[in-house]
Short mmCIF file of C-alpha atoms in Angstrom, two decimals:
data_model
loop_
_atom_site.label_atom_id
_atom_site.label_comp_id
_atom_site.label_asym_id
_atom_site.label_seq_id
_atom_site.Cartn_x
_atom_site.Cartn_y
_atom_site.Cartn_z
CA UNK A 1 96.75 81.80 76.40
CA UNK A 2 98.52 79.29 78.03
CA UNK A 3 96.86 76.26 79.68
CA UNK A 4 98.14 76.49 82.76
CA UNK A 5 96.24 79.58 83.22
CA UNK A 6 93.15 77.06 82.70
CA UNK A 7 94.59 74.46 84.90
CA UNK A 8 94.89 76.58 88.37
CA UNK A 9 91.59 77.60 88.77
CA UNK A 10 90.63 73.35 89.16
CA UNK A 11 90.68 73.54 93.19
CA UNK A 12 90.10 76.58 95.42
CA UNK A 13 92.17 76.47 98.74
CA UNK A 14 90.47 78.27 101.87
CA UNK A 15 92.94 80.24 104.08
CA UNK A 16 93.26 83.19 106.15
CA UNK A 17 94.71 86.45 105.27
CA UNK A 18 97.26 87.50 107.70
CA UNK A 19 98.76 89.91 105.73
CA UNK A 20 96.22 92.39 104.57
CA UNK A 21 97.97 94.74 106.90
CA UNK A 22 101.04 97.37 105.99
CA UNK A 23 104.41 95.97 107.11
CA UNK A 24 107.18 98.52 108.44
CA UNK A 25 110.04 98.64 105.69
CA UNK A 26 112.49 98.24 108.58
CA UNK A 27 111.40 94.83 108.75
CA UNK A 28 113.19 91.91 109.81
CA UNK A 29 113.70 88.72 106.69
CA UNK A 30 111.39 85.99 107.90
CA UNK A 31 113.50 83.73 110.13
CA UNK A 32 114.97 80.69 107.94
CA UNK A 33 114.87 77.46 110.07
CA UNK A 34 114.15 73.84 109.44
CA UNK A 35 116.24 71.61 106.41
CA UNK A 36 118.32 72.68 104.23
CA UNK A 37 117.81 72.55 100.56
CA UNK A 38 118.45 69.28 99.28
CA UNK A 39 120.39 67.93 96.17
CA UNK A 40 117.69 66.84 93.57
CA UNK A 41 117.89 65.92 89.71
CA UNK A 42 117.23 69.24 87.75
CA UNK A 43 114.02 69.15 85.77
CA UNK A 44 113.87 68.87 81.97
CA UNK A 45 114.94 71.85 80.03
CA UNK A 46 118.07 72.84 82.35
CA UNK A 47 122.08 72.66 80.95
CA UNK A 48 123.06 69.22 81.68
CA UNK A 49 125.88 70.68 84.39
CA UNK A 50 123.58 72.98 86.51
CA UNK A 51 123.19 71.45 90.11
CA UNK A 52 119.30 71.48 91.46
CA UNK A 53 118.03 71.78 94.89
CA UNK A 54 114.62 71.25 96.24
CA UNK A 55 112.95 71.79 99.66
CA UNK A 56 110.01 73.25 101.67
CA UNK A 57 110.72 75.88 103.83
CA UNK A 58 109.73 76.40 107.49
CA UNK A 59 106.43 78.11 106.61
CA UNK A 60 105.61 75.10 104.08
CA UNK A 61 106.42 77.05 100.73
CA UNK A 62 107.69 74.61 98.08
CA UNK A 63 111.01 75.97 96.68
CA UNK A 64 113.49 75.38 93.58
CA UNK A 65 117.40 76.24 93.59
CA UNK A 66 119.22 75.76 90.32
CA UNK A 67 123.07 76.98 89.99
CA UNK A 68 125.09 76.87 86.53
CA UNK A 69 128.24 75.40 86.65
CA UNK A 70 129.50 78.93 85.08
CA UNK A 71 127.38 80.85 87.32
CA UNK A 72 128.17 84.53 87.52
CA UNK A 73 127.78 85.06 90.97
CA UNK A 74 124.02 86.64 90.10
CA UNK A 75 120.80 85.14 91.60
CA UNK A 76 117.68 85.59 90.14
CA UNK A 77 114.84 85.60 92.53
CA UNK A 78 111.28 84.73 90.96
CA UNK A 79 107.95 85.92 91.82
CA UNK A 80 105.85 83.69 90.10
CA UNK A 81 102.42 84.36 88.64
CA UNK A 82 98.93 83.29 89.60
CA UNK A 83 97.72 83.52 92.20
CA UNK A 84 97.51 79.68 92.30
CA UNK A 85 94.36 78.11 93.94
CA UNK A 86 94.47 75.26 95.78
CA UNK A 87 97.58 73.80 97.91
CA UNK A 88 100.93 74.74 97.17
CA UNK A 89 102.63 71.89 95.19
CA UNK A 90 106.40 71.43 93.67
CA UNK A 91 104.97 70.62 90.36
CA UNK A 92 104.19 74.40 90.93
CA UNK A 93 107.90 75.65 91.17
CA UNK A 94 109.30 73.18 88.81
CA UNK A 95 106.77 74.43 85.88
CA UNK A 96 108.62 77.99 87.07
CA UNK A 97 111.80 76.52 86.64
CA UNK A 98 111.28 75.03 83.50
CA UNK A 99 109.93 77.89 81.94
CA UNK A 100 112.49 80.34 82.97
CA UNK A 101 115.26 77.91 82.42
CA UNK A 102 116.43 80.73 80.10
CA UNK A 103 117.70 82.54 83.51
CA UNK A 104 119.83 79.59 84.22
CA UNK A 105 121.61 79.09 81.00
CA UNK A 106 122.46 82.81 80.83
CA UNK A 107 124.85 81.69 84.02
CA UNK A 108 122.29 83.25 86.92
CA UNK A 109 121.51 81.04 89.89
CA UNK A 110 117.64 80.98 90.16
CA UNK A 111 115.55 80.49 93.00
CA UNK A 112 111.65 80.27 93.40
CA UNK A 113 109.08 79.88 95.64
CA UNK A 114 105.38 78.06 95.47
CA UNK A 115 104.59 80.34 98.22
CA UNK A 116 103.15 79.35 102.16
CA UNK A 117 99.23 79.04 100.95
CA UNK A 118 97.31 79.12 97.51
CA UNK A 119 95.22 81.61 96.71
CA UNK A 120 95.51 85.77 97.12
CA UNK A 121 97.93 87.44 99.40
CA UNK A 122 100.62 89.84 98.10
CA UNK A 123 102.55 90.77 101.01
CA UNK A 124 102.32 87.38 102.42
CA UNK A 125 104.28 85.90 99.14
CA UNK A 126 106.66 88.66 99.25
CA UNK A 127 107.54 87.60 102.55
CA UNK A 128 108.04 83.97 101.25
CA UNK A 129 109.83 85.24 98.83
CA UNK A 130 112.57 86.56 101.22
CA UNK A 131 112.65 83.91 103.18
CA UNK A 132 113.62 81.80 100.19
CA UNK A 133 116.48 84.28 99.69
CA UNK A 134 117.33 84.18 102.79
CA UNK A 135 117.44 80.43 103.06
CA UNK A 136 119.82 80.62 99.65
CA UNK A 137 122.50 82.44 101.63
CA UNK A 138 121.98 80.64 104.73
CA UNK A 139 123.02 77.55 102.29
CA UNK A 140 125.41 78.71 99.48
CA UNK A 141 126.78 81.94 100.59
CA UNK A 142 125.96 85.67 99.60
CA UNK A 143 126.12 86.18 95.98
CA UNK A 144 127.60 89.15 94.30
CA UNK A 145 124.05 90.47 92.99
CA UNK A 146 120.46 89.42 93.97
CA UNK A 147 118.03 90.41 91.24
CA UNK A 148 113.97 90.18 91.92
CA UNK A 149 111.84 89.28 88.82
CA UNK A 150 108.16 89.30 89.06
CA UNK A 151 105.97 88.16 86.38
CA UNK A 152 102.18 88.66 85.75
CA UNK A 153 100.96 88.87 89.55
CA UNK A 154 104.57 87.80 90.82
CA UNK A 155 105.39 91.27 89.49
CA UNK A 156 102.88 93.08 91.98
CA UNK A 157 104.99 90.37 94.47
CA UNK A 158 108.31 91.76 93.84
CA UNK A 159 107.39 94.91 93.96
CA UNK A 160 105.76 94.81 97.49
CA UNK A 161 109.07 93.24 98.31
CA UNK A 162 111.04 95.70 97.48
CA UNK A 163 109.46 97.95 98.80
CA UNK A 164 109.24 96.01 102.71
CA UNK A 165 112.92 95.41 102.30
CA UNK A 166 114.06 98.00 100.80
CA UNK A 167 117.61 100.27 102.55
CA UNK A 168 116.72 101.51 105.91
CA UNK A 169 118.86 103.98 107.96
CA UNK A 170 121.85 103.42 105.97
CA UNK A 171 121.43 99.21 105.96
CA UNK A 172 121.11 97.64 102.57
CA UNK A 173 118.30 95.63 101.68
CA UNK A 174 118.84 92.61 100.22
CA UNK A 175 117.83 93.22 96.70
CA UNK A 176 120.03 95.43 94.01
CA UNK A 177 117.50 95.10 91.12
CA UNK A 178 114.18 95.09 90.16
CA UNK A 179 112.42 93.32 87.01
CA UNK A 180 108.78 93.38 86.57
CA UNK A 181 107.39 91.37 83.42
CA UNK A 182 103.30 91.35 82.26
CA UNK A 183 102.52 93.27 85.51
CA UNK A 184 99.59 93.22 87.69
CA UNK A 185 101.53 96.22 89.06
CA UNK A 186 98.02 98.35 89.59
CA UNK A 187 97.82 96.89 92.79
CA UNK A 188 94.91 95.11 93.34
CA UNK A 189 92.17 97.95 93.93
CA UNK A 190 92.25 98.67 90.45
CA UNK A 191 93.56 95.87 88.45
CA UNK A 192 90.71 93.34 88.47
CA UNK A 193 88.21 96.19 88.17
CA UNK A 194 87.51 94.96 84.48
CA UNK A 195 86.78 91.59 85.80
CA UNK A 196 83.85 92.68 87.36
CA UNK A 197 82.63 94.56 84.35
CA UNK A 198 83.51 90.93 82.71
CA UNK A 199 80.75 89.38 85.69
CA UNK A 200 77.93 91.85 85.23
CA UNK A 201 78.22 92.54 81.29
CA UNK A 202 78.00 88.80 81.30
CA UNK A 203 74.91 88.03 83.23
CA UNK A 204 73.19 90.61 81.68
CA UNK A 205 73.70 89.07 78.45
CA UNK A 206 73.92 85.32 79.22
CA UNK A 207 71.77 85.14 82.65
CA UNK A 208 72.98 81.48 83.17
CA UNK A 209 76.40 82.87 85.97
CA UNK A 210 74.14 82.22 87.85
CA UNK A 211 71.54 80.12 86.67
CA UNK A 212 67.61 81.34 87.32
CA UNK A 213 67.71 78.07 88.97
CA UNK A 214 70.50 79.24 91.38
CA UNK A 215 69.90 81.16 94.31
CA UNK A 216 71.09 84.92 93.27
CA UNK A 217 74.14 86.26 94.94
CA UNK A 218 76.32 89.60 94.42
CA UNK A 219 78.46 89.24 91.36
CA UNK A 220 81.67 90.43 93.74
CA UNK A 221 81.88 87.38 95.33
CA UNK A 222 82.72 85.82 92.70
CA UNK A 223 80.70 82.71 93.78
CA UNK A 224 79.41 81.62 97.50
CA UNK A 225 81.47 80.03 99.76
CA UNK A 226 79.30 76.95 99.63
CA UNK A 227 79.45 76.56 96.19
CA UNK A 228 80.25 73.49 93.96
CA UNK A 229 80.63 75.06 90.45
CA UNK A 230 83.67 73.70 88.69
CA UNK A 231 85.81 75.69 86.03
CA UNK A 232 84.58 72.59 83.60
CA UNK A 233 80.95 73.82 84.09
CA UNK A 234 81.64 76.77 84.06
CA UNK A 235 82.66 76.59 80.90
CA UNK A 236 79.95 74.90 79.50
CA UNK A 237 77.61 77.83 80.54
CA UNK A 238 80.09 80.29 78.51
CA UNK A 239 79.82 77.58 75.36
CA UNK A 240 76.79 78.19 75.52
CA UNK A 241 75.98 81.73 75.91
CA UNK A 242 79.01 82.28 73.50
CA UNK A 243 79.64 79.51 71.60
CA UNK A 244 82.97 80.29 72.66
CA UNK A 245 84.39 76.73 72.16
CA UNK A 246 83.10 76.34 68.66
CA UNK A 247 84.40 77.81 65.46
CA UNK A 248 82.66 81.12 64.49
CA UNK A 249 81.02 79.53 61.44
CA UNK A 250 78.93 76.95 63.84
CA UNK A 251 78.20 79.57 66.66
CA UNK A 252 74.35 80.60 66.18
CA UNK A 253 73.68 84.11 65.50
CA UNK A 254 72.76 84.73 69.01
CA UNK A 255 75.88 83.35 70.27
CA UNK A 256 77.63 85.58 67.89
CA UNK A 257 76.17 88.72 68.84
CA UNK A 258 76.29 87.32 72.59
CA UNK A 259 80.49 86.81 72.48
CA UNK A 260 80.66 90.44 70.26
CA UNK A 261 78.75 92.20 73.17
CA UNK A 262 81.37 91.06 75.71
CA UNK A 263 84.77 91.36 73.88
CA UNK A 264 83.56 95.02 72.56
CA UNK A 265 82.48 95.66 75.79
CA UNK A 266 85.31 94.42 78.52
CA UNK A 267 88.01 95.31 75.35
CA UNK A 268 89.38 91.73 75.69
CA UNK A 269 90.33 89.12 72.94
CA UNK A 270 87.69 86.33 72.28
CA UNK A 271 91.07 83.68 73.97
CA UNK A 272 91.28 85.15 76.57
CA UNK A 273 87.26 85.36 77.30
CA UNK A 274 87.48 81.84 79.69
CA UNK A 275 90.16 82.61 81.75
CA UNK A 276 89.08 85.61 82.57
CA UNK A 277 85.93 84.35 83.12
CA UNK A 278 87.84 81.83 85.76
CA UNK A 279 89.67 84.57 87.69
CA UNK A 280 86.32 86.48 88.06
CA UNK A 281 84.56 83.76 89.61
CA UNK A 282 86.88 81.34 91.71
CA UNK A 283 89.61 83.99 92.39
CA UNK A 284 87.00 86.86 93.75
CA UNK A 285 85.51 83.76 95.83
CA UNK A 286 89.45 83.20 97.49
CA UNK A 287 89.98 87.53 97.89
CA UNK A 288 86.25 88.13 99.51
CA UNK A 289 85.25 85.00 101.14
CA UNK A 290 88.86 83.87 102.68
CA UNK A 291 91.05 87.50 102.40
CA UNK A 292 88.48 90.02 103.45
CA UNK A 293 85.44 88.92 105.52
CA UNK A 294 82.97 88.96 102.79
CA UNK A 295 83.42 92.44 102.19
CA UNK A 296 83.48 93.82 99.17
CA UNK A 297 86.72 95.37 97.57
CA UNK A 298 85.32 95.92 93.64
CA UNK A 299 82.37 98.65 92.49
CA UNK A 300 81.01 99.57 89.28
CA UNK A 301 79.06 102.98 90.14
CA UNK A 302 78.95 105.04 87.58
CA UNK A 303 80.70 102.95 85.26
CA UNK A 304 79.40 103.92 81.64
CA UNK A 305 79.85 100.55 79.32
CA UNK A 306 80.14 100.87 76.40
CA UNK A 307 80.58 98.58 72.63
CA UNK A 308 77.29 96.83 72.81
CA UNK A 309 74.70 97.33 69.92
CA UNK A 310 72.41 99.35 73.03
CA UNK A 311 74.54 100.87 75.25
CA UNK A 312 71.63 102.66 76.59
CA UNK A 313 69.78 99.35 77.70
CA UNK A 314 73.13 97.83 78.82
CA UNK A 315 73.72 100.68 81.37
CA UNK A 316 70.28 100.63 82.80
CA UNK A 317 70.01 96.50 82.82
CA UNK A 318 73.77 95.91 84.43
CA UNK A 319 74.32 95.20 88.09
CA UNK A 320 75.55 98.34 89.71
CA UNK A 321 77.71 97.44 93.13
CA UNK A 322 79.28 99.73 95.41
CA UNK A 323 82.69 98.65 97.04
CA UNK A 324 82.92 98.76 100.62
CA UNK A 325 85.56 101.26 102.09
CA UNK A 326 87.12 98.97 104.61
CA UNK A 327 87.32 96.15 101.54
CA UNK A 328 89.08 98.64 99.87
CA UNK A 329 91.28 99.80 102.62
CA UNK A 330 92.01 96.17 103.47
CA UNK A 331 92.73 95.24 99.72
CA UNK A 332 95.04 97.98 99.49
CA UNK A 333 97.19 97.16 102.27
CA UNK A 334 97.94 94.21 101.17
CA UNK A 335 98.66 94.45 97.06
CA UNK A 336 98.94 98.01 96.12
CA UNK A 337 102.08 99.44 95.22
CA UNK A 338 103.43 102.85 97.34
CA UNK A 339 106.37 103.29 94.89
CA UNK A 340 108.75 103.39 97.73
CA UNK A 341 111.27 101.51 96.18
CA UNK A 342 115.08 102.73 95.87
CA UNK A 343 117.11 100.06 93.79
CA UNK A 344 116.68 100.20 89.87
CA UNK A 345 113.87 99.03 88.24
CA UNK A 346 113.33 97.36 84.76
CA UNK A 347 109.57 96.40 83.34
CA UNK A 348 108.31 94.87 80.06
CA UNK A 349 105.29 93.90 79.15
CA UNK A 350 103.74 92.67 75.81
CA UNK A 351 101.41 95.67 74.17
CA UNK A 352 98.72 93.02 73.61
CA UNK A 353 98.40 91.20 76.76
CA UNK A 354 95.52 89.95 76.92
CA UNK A 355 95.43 89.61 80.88
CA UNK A 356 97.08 92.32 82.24
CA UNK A 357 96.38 94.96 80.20
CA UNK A 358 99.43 97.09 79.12
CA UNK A 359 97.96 100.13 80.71
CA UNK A 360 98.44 98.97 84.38
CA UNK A 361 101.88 100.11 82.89
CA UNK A 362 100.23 103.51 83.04
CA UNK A 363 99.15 103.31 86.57
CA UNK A 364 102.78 101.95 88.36
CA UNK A 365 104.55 104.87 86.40
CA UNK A 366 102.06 107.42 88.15
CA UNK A 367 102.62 105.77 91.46
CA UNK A 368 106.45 105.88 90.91
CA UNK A 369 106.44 109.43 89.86
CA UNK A 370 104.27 110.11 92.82
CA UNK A 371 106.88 108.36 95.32
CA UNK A 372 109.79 110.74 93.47
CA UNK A 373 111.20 107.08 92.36
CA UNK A 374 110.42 107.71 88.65
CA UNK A 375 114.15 107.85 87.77
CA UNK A 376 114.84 104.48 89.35
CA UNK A 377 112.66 103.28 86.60
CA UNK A 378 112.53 102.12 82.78
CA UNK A 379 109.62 100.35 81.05
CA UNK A 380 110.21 98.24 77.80
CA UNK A 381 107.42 97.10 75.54
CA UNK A 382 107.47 94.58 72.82
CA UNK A 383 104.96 93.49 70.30
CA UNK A 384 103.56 90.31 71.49
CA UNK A 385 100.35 89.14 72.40
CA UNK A 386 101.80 86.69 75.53
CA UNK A 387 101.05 86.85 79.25
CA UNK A 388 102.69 83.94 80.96
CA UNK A 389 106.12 84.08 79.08
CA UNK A 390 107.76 86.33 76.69
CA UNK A 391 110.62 85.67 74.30
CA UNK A 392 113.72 83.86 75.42
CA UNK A 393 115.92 86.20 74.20
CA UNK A 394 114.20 89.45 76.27
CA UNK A 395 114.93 88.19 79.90
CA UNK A 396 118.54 87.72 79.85
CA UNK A 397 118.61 91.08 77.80
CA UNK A 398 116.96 92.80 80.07
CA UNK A 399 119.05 90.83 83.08
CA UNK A 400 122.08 92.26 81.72
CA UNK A 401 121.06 95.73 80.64
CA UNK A 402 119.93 96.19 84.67
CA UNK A 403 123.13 94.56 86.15
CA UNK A 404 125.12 97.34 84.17
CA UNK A 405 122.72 99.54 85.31
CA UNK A 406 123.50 98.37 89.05
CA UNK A 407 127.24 98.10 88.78
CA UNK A 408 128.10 101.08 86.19
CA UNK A 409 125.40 103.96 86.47
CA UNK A 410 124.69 103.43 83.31
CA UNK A 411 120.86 103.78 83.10
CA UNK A 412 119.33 101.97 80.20
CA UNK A 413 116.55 103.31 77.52
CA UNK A 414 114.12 101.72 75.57
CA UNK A 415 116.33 102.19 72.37
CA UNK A 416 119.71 100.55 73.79
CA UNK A 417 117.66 97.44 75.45
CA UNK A 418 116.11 96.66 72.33
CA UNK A 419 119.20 96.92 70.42
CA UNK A 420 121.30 94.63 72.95
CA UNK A 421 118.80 92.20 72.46
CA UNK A 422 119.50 91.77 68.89
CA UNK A 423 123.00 91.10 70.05
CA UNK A 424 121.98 88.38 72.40
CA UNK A 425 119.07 86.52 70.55
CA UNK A 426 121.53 84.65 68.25
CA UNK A 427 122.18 82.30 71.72
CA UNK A 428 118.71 82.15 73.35
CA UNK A 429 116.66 82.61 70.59
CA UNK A 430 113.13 83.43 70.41
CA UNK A 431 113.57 86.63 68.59
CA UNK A 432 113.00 90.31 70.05
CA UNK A 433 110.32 91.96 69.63
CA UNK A 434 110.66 95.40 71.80
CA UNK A 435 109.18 98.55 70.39
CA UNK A 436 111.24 101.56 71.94
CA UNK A 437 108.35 103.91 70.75
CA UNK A 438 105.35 102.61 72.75
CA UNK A 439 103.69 104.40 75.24
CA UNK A 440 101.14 102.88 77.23
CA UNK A 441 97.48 105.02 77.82
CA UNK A 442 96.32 105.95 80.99
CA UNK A 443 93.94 103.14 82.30
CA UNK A 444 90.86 104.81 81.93
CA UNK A 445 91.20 104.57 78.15
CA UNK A 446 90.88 100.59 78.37
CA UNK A 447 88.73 100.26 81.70
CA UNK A 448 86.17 102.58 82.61
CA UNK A 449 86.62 104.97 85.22
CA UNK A 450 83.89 104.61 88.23
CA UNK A 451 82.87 105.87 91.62
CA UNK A 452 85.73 104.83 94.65
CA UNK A 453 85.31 104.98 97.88
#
């Protein structure tokens, strides 16, 4: 996993949700005002003729422009991952930048947002997210096409966007396309379920999360407000539960059968044990202590675990919690996904992710199908074990395959995506690596099913 993943979870921003309720699709863009983006030298990575611009918008969201000198009259809006905690920063949006620089040399202008705050709020970055579009007209005219990628939970982003801006009474909404890569697209009622599993599975086997020492606390909050815990000790306490930092042959035989236990149990790889780890702890402090009122949006009644040598003593030692309804209901609101979305829609997402599971896949089909907006989409899959980025070669592929699906009718399939990417791979490299054949399981078959309000 990439260490940037690592590096967010250093600081924990405080601030409150003003979001967490549904927003009318007829909705108004966010009103652009204040400076216009100014001319800045592109970061590292970018063709040597693409012009830059920088800026912070009038709710305080740090922002990137880059246009190609041959650019095809196509902007790319990104979503970007996270959530970050801690204050927005530009060294946010230029790590964006730089990583999707692959956007820009395939002649798309690209824009991106840090977003208003740090920390969780879907709708609220979606509506950053416009008004960064909207500031891109404002300043270099309407382009042809606007295209909305999300990655990781920048996918859940986009998707709540286009779904609040979507064509109302005949008007068309500002996006024509729709490309969701390494989804949290389960909304986030369901997706971070396995998280908690992760928290109690955990203390019942390592007891030091938190220490005896420690006053005791509901696993769902991730950590008390008041709390000083750093991600550096908290990794110590997984060393050395798990031994997680060592190699396997210096681990002690408890340690072994301590780190077995929780990757059999959660079904996650040993790499991506710590940042999970992170995400349940500081990230379920930012959602219940600064999003929803200290109430509790995640429950593990009747969960049955399973993959440890005693199941049977594993069930019956476990923390059980039950989520609040108005948590949930609140939660909802804000992140899940109502499939009400009427542009096309492209997804692809890497069969071993080892952070968003593959099967959330599962889940936004269902809702989709559910909203009658199943034709509007096509999921790819490829067969990598990535979460932050995917192949160079895939994006523009998949960029082009949903442009012809915008301005021809021609719908793509698994089969013709992954051979147009063997066309296009000789320029970006990186290599392709869809598999046409894959089909995701439900969730339940990776996370177990439980009790929901």
């Amino acid at each position: 996993m990439r260490q940037n993943i690592l590096r967010s979870f250093v600081a924990a921003g405080a601030f409150v949700l003003s979001a967490c309720s549904t927003i009318p699709n007829d909705k108004p863009a966010p009103k652009v005002a204040g400076a216009s983006p100014v001319t800045a030298p592109c970061p590292q990575g970018l063709p040597a003729d693409t012009r830059c611009y920088s800026g912070q918008d009038s709710a305080g969201a740090f922002y990137w422009i880059a246009i190609p000198a041959n650019w095809n009259r196509v902007l790319v809006m990104h979503a970007h991952g996270g959530p970050e905690l801690g204050a927005p920063s530009m060294a946010r949006a230029t790590e964006d930048l730089q990583r999707w620089a692959v956007t820009v040399k395939a002649g798309y202008a690209w824009a991106g947002s840090t977003y208003r705050r740090g920390g969780y709020g879907v709708t609220m970055a979606a509506e950053d997210t416009e008004r960064l579009r909207a500031l891109f007209v404002q300043a270099f005219g309407a382009p042809r096409r606007t295209l909305l990628h999300g990655q990781s939970y920048g996918a859940g982003v986009a998707a709540k966007a286009a779904e609040l801006y979507a064509t109302v009474d005949g008007r068309k909404g500002p996006y024509d396309g729709l490309l969701l890569t390494s989804g949290v697209v389960g909304g986030g009622t369901q997706a971070y379920d396995y998280r908690l599993d992760l928290r109690v599975v955990y203390q019942y086997v390592c007891k030091n999360h938190p220490l005896p020492s420690e006053p005791a606390y509901p696993l769902w909050q991730g950590l008390p407000r008041e709390s000083t815990l750093t991600s550096a000790e908290l990794l110590q306490r997984i060393d050395a539960c798990t031994g997680v930092r060592k190699s396997p042959m210096d681990r002690t035989a408890q340690q072994r059968a301590n780190l077995a236990t929780l990757l059999d149990t959660i079904r996650i790889p040993e790499r991506s044990l710590v940042g999970n780890m992170n995400w349940a702890t500081f990230l379920f402090r930012d959602v219940v202590q600064e999003r929803l009122d200290g109430g509790n949006p995640f429950g593990n009644i009747g969960v049955k675990y399973s993959g440890s040598r005693d199941d049977a003593a594993l069930n019956a030692g476990v923390q059980r919690y039950p989520a609040d309804p108005a948590a949930v209901s609140k939660l909802a609101a804000d992140s899940n996904p109502t499939g009400r979305v009427n542009v096309p829609t492209l997804g692809l997402h890497a069969i071993d992710d080892p952070t968003a599971f593959v099967e959330l896949e599962s889940v936004y089909r269902d809702v989709r199908e559910r909203a009658g907006t199943a034709d509007l989409l096509v999921q790819t899959f490829s067969r990598e074990s990535e979460h932050s980025y995917l192949s160079d070669a895939e994006y523009p592929t998949l960029f082009a395959a949903l442009l012809e699906w915008i301005d021809n009718g021609r719908k793509p399939t698994p089969e013709g995506i992954a051979a147009r990417c063997k066309d296009i791979e000789a320029r970006f490299g990186g290599g392709c690596h869809f598999d046409p054949t894959y089909v995701p399981r439900p969730l339940a078959a990776r996370v177990p099913p439980r009790q929901r309000p």
